[in-house]
Amino acid sequence: AQKITQTQPGMFVQEKEAVTLDCTYDTSDQSYGLFWYKQPSSGEMIFLIYQGSYDEQNATEGRYSLNFQKARKSANLVISASQLGDSAMYFCAMREGSGYSTLTFGKGTMLLVSP
Amino acid sequence: EAQVTQNPRYLITVTGKKLTVTCSQNMNHEYMSWYRQDPGLGLRQIYYSMNVEVTDKGDVPEGYKVSRKEKRNFPLILESPSPNQTSLYFCASSLRATGNTIYFGEGSWLTVV
């Protein structure tokens, strides 16, 4: 079974609108971390936001917020006020347990922002 | 400036010709790892290292070797590259093995013909 599932291969959004990118995860560990990365066409991986499993509040970083629903094992990324520069591939990833900094990635969602 | 530096960034090589992709970090990080990214598969871990002289296999180690002789460097070695190793490779590092702040290099595009 996949540990990280991103069900949206592609998403379209208009500039200035909000968009939610879905991510569900599967782990039996109580302690884990969830990450979102952005990959523009140039290829680099840009860290966006992190949520720890014991964090009581949803993480926020500027226009990015993480809608963390632990019981449903979902960690959706919300981008508010989309910009053209947000067009990129987005990856959800998980680090399980108190173990190593090994990330398990989903297959990604391609976001296209139109004017 | 905190950096993870990979070289080369782009390489086209031929089947069977040994190559090394270097990775260097300037943050005194203990933990380093290599991932490969393939279309539709996301990133998958190849090898990781918890500290100098401590390395272990990730999910897709076949066809790769690594070494960690110094803390800052973690080279990825393809002894006899094959076309199925054509991929985008990322090196990553974090302060400790349990760190949540993980830095990625800019990626190395490797094509094996």
mmCIF file of C-alpha atoms in Angstrom, chain A residues 35 37 39 41-45 47 50 91 95 98-103 105-107, chain B residues 31 35 37 40-43 45 48 50 88 90 94 96-100 102 104 106:
data_model
loop_
_atom_site.group_PDB
_atom_site.id
_atom_site.type_symbol
_atom_site.label_atom_id
_atom_site.label_comp_id
_atom_site.label_asym_id
_atom_site.label_seq_id
_atom_site.Cartn_x
_atom_site.Cartn_y
_atom_site.Cartn_z
ATOM 1 C CA PHE A 35 6.171 17.899 4.563
ATOM 2 C CA TYR A 37 7.744 20.554 -1.272
ATOM 3 C CA GLN A 39 9.324 21.650 -7.576
ATOM 4 C CA SER A 41 10.274 23.355 -13.890
ATOM 5 C CA SER A 42 13.918 24.105 -13.100
ATOM 6 C CA GLY A 43 13.914 20.997 -10.932
ATOM 7 C CA GLU A 44 14.982 22.082 -7.463
ATOM 8 C CA MET A 45 13.030 20.952 -4.417
ATOM 9 C CA PHE A 47 10.577 23.196 1.198
ATOM 10 C CA TYR A 50 6.069 21.058 7.921
ATOM 11 C CA PHE A 91 4.993 16.802 -3.421
ATOM 12 C CA ARG A 95 8.964 11.024 7.851
ATOM 13 C CA SER A 98 11.368 8.976 15.582
ATOM 14 C CA GLY A 99 13.674 7.416 13.088
ATOM 15 C CA TYR A 100 15.846 8.786 10.400
ATOM 16 C CA SER A 101 15.267 11.805 8.224
ATOM 17 C CA THR A 102 14.076 9.546 5.426
ATOM 18 C CA LEU A 103 11.187 10.953 3.488
ATOM 19 C CA PHE A 105 7.128 10.966 -1.168
ATOM 20 C CA GLY A 106 3.835 10.940 -2.974
ATOM 21 C CA LYS A 107 3.733 11.005 -6.766
ATOM 22 C CA TYR B 31 22.583 12.854 8.041
ATOM 23 C CA TYR B 35 17.039 10.140 -3.866
ATOM 24 C CA GLN B 37 13.059 11.025 -9.094
ATOM 25 C CA GLY B 40 4.966 9.199 -11.964
ATOM 26 C CA LEU B 41 6.950 7.730 -9.090
ATOM 27 C CA GLY B 42 7.915 10.711 -6.974
ATOM 28 C CA LEU B 43 11.235 10.558 -5.157
ATOM 29 C CA GLN B 45 15.558 6.947 -1.494
ATOM 30 C CA TYR B 48 21.485 7.240 3.363
ATOM 31 C CA MET B 50 23.798 8.724 9.529
ATOM 32 C CA LEU B 88 16.947 13.185 -11.702
ATOM 33 C CA PHE B 90 18.813 14.654 -5.360
ATOM 34 C CA SER B 94 19.806 17.327 7.844
ATOM 35 C CA ARG B 96 20.718 14.900 12.705
ATOM 36 C CA ALA B 97 19.133 11.694 11.600
ATOM 37 C CA THR B 98 15.898 12.763 13.275
ATOM 38 C CA GLY B 99 15.935 16.288 11.936
ATOM 39 C CA ASN B 100 12.866 17.820 10.389
ATOM 40 C CA ILE B 102 15.921 18.749 5.409
ATOM 41 C CA PHE B 104 17.957 19.377 -0.822
ATOM 42 C CA GLU B 106 19.533 21.417 -6.804
#
